[in-house]
Backbone as a chain_set.jsonl record, in Angstrom:
{"seq": "MAETQRPNRREHELSGERTTLESFLDDYRDIVVRKVSGLSDTDARRSLVASSTTVGGLIKHLRWAEYGWFAQLLQEQNDDNRRTDDR", "coords": {"N": [[100.884, -191.154, 74.109], [100.856, -188.314, 76.127], [102.862, -185.43, 75.663], [105.297, -184.477, 78.023], [104.88, -181.607, 79.892], [106.724, -178.746, 80.67], [106.72, -177.274, 83.867], [104.949, -174.236, 84.528], [106.704, -171.618, 85.701], [106.45, -169.628, 88.584], [106.79, -166.141, 88.72], [109.228, -164.64, 90.57], [110.871, -162.201, 92.431], [113.921, -162.728, 93.517], [115.273, -162.401, 96.66], [117.079, -163.116, 98.964], [117.529, -165.912, 101.236], [115.209, -167.028, 102.442], [113.099, -166.101, 100.804], [113.866, -167.289, 98.398], [113.651, -170.026, 99.077], [110.889, -170.177, 99.643], [109.93, -169.602, 97.115], [110.804, -171.836, 95.614], [109.291, -173.794, 96.958], [106.683, -172.962, 96.322], [106.728, -173.467, 93.557], [107.085, -176.287, 93.566], [104.76, -177.084, 94.927], [102.84, -176.32, 93.023], [103.563, -178.07, 90.945], [102.973, -180.589, 92.093], [100.193, -180.336, 92.441], [99.358, -180.152, 89.751], [100.126, -182.696, 88.88], [98.392, -184.412, 90.25], [95.902, -183.564, 89.573], [92.622, -184.221, 88.562], [92.669, -186.818, 89.397], [90.898, -189.493, 90.738], [89.244, -190.052, 93.937], [89.305, -192.731, 94.599], [91.462, -193.68, 93.042], [93.498, -192.163, 94.205], [93.715, -193.367, 96.641], [94.591, -195.862, 96.082], [97.031, -198.385, 96.188], [99.998, -198.71, 94.424], [102.375, -199.923, 94.557], [104.554, -202.291, 96.248], [104.547, -201.601, 98.939], [102.463, -199.862, 101.36], [102.121, -197.387, 100.259], [100.458, -194.593, 98.88], [99.11, -192.231, 96.498], [97.533, -190.293, 97.742], [98.489, -190.596, 100.359], [101.099, -189.68, 100.036], [100.627, -186.987, 99.444], [99.477, -186.178, 101.856], [101.686, -186.591, 103.522], [103.475, -184.652, 102.496], [102.117, -182.328, 103.254], [102.167, -182.464, 106.085], [104.918, -182.523, 106.538], [105.734, -180.039, 105.531], [104.281, -178.372, 107.239], [105.453, -179.082, 109.682], [108.137, -178.215, 109.327], [107.887, -175.451, 108.669], [105.831, -174.151, 110.244], [106.322, -175.107, 112.836], [109.159, -175.313, 113.264], [110.551, -173.111, 111.937], [108.86, -170.926, 112.463], [108.555, -171.23, 115.081], [106.302, -172.274, 116.46], [104.586, -173.922, 118.979], [102.481, -175.694, 119.018], [100.313, -178.591, 119.166], [101.236, -181.159, 117.089], [100.202, -183.574, 116.452], [98.469, -186.026, 114.558], [94.977, -185.911, 113.979], [93.395, -187.717, 112.8], [92.84, -191.113, 111.653], [95.412, -193.082, 110.163]], "CA": [[101.167, -190.589, 75.408], [100.992, -186.865, 76.04], [104.199, -184.891, 75.903], [105.435, -183.883, 79.344], [105.034, -180.161, 79.822], [107.526, -178.12, 81.715], [105.83, -176.462, 84.701], [105.032, -172.783, 84.439], [107.323, -171.1, 86.915], [105.965, -168.353, 89.09], [107.822, -165.111, 88.656], [109.569, -164.101, 91.885], [112.112, -161.461, 92.537], [114.603, -163.403, 94.608], [116.089, -161.511, 97.49], [117.327, -163.734, 100.25], [117.328, -167.351, 101.318], [113.812, -167.358, 102.762], [112.318, -165.852, 99.596], [114.242, -168.323, 97.433], [113.051, -171.27, 99.542], [109.442, -170.087, 99.433], [109.71, -169.665, 95.67], [110.928, -173.24, 95.239], [108.136, -174.517, 97.497], [105.524, -172.604, 95.485], [106.854, -174.221, 92.305], [106.847, -177.709, 93.808], [103.326, -177.257, 95.209], [102.147, -176.254, 91.729], [103.852, -179.31, 90.221], [102.2, -181.677, 92.707], [98.776, -180.128, 92.118], [99.152, -180.534, 88.345], [100.291, -184.144, 88.74], [97.263, -185.157, 90.813], [94.634, -183.014, 89.086], [91.798, -185.175, 87.84], [92.773, -188.142, 90.002], [89.728, -189.78, 91.567], [89.545, -190.434, 95.316], [89.644, -194.155, 94.578], [92.831, -193.816, 92.539], [94.414, -191.561, 95.174], [93.845, -194.302, 97.768], [95.061, -197.16, 95.575], [98.469, -198.635, 96.301], [100.538, -199.221, 93.166], [103.675, -200.524, 94.842], [104.481, -203.358, 97.249], [104.259, -201.032, 100.257], [101.127, -199.273, 101.445], [102.213, -196.017, 99.763], [99.447, -194.148, 97.924], [99.256, -190.82, 96.119], [96.93, -189.52, 98.833], [99.415, -190.634, 101.487], [102.225, -188.791, 99.726], [100.135, -185.606, 99.6], [99.345, -185.958, 103.299], [103.046, -186.484, 104.05], [104.004, -183.343, 102.118], [101.44, -181.314, 104.069], [102.672, -182.515, 107.453], [106.341, -182.157, 106.531], [105.818, -178.583, 105.393], [103.795, -177.797, 108.492], [106.465, -179.288, 110.711], [109.309, -177.362, 109.097], [107.63, -174.008, 108.652], [105.066, -173.659, 111.379], [106.905, -175.441, 114.126], [110.585, -175.041, 113.401], [110.957, -171.763, 111.541], [108.03, -169.911, 113.119], [108.626, -171.569, 116.502], [105.003, -172.554, 117.063], [104.706, -175.123, 119.794], [101.198, -176.369, 119.144], [100.32, -180.047, 119.042], [101.307, -181.537, 115.691], [99.732, -184.942, 116.269], [97.35, -186.186, 113.637], [93.702, -186.158, 114.646], [92.674, -188.749, 112.057], [93.539, -192.384, 111.501], [96.224, -193.157, 108.958]], "C": [[101.41, -189.082, 75.245], [102.422, -186.443, 76.36], [104.237, -184.23, 77.273], [105.687, -182.388, 79.197], [105.898, -179.684, 80.976], [106.606, -177.231, 82.545], [106.03, -174.969, 84.467], [105.579, -172.265, 85.756], [106.674, -169.786, 87.308], [107.11, -167.355, 89.014], [108.021, -164.519, 90.043], [110.843, -163.296, 91.753], [112.839, -162.011, 93.759], [115.502, -162.442, 95.359], [116.244, -162.127, 98.872], [116.969, -165.21, 100.25], [115.872, -167.728, 101.55], [112.936, -167.183, 101.523], [112.603, -166.911, 98.537], [113.598, -169.655, 97.81], [111.541, -171.267, 99.31], [109.09, -170.162, 97.955], [109.791, -171.104, 95.17], [109.726, -174.038, 95.729], [106.869, -174.214, 96.706], [105.55, -173.392, 94.185], [106.537, -175.694, 92.514], [105.393, -177.991, 94.182], [102.529, -177.254, 93.915], [102.344, -177.543, 90.929], [103.015, -180.456, 90.775], [100.719, -181.539, 92.37], [98.488, -180.528, 90.678], [99.225, -182.045, 88.158], [99.067, -184.912, 89.231], [95.909, -184.63, 90.347], [93.89, -184.06, 88.268], [91.855, -186.584, 88.399], [91.56, -188.369, 90.902], [90.166, -190.145, 92.988], [89.967, -191.902, 95.385], [91.079, -194.364, 94.116], [93.847, -193.24, 93.522], [94.663, -192.48, 96.359], [94.424, -195.652, 97.356], [96.578, -197.263, 95.689], [98.957, -199.282, 95.015], [101.901, -199.878, 93.336], [103.508, -201.549, 95.96], [104.179, -202.832, 98.655], [102.848, -200.458, 100.258], [101.092, -197.818, 100.971], [101.118, -195.744, 98.736], [99.716, -192.692, 97.565], [98.689, -189.934, 97.222], [97.836, -189.471, 100.057], [100.616, -189.739, 101.271], [101.828, -187.329, 99.895], [100.017, -185.259, 101.087], [100.724, -185.777, 103.938], [103.647, -185.118, 103.732], [103.407, -182.24, 102.978], [102.023, -181.293, 105.477], [104.142, -182.14, 107.532], [106.505, -180.648, 106.422], [105.351, -177.891, 106.671], [104.858, -177.916, 109.582], [107.654, -178.362, 110.56], [108.982, -175.888, 109.256], [106.904, -173.503, 109.877], [105.799, -173.906, 112.686], [108.367, -175.041, 114.259], [110.926, -173.584, 113.105], [110.144, -170.665, 112.215], [107.905, -170.166, 114.616], [107.263, -171.687, 117.163], [105.105, -173.878, 117.797], [103.379, -175.849, 119.959], [101.344, -177.858, 118.872], [100.247, -180.429, 117.567], [100.806, -182.965, 115.451], [98.533, -184.965, 115.341], [96.09, -186.479, 114.42], [92.911, -187.249, 113.947], [93.51, -190.022, 111.983], [94.331, -192.35, 110.202], [95.651, -194.137, 108.01]], "O": [[102.098, -188.653, 74.319], [103.089, -187.027, 77.213], [103.314, -183.504, 77.641], [106.587, -181.962, 78.474], [105.798, -180.171, 82.102], [105.789, -176.503, 81.982], [107.148, -174.508, 84.236], [104.971, -172.46, 86.808], [106.388, -168.94, 86.461], [108.269, -167.711, 89.225], [107.09, -163.96, 90.624], [111.772, -163.682, 91.043], [112.421, -161.786, 94.895], [116.361, -161.772, 94.786], [115.604, -161.694, 99.83], [116.222, -165.694, 99.4], [115.362, -168.652, 100.917], [112.109, -168.047, 101.232], [111.689, -167.377, 97.858], [113.053, -170.341, 96.945], [110.985, -172.255, 98.83], [108.059, -170.726, 97.589], [108.943, -171.542, 94.393], [109.198, -174.872, 94.994], [106.069, -175.113, 96.447], [104.527, -173.925, 93.755], [105.802, -176.288, 91.725], [104.848, -179.025, 93.797], [101.643, -178.088, 93.726], [101.405, -178.047, 90.311], [102.414, -181.212, 90.011], [100.064, -182.53, 92.047], [97.477, -181.178, 90.411], [98.47, -182.612, 87.367], [98.74, -185.962, 88.678], [94.874, -185.198, 90.695], [94.465, -184.702, 87.389], [91.147, -187.464, 87.91], [91.238, -187.523, 91.736], [91.322, -190.504, 93.212], [90.872, -192.265, 96.137], [91.826, -195.133, 94.722], [94.946, -193.779, 93.656], [95.702, -192.387, 97.012], [94.713, -196.49, 98.211], [97.308, -196.339, 95.331], [98.4, -200.284, 94.566], [102.505, -200.333, 92.364], [102.433, -201.658, 96.549], [103.611, -203.555, 99.474], [102.128, -200.56, 99.265], [100.134, -197.099, 101.254], [100.877, -196.552, 97.839], [100.467, -192.005, 98.257], [99.303, -188.934, 97.592], [97.944, -188.437, 100.716], [101.101, -189.107, 102.21], [102.598, -186.528, 100.424], [100.414, -184.174, 101.513], [100.906, -184.912, 104.794], [104.259, -184.493, 104.598], [104.113, -181.318, 103.386], [102.338, -180.227, 106.004], [104.568, -181.505, 108.496], [107.314, -180.05, 107.132], [105.972, -176.928, 107.123], [105.123, -176.961, 110.312], [108.13, -177.787, 111.539], [109.724, -175.155, 109.91], [107.326, -172.521, 110.487], [105.887, -173.021, 113.537], [108.762, -174.48, 115.282], [111.524, -172.903, 113.938], [110.673, -169.593, 112.507], [107.236, -169.419, 115.331], [107.084, -171.251, 118.3], [105.659, -174.844, 117.273], [103.181, -176.551, 120.951], [102.386, -178.317, 118.403], [99.297, -180.061, 116.875], [100.973, -183.501, 114.356], [97.702, -184.057, 115.336], [96.122, -187.21, 115.41], [91.864, -187.667, 114.443], [94.719, -190.009, 112.217], [93.953, -191.662, 109.254], [96.2, -194.342, 106.927]]}, "num_chains": 1, "name": "protein.A"}
């Protein structure tokens, strides 16, 4: 089994809560991308637990959660956040 590598942290000069939050989000996005890199579409859609949770579903959830918090709440955009595709 390959040794787990510590993620390469982006270098940010932290100056304020918003910058700190964005820095953490950048790091976590990088971690998620590394974790799913090389995963086939079939594997991303495969459920490995008793629920219908999949890796692809988790990625989709992260995208919508970030959109909801940043675009709608913090930037006060009032556009329609409903999904246009089937789940």
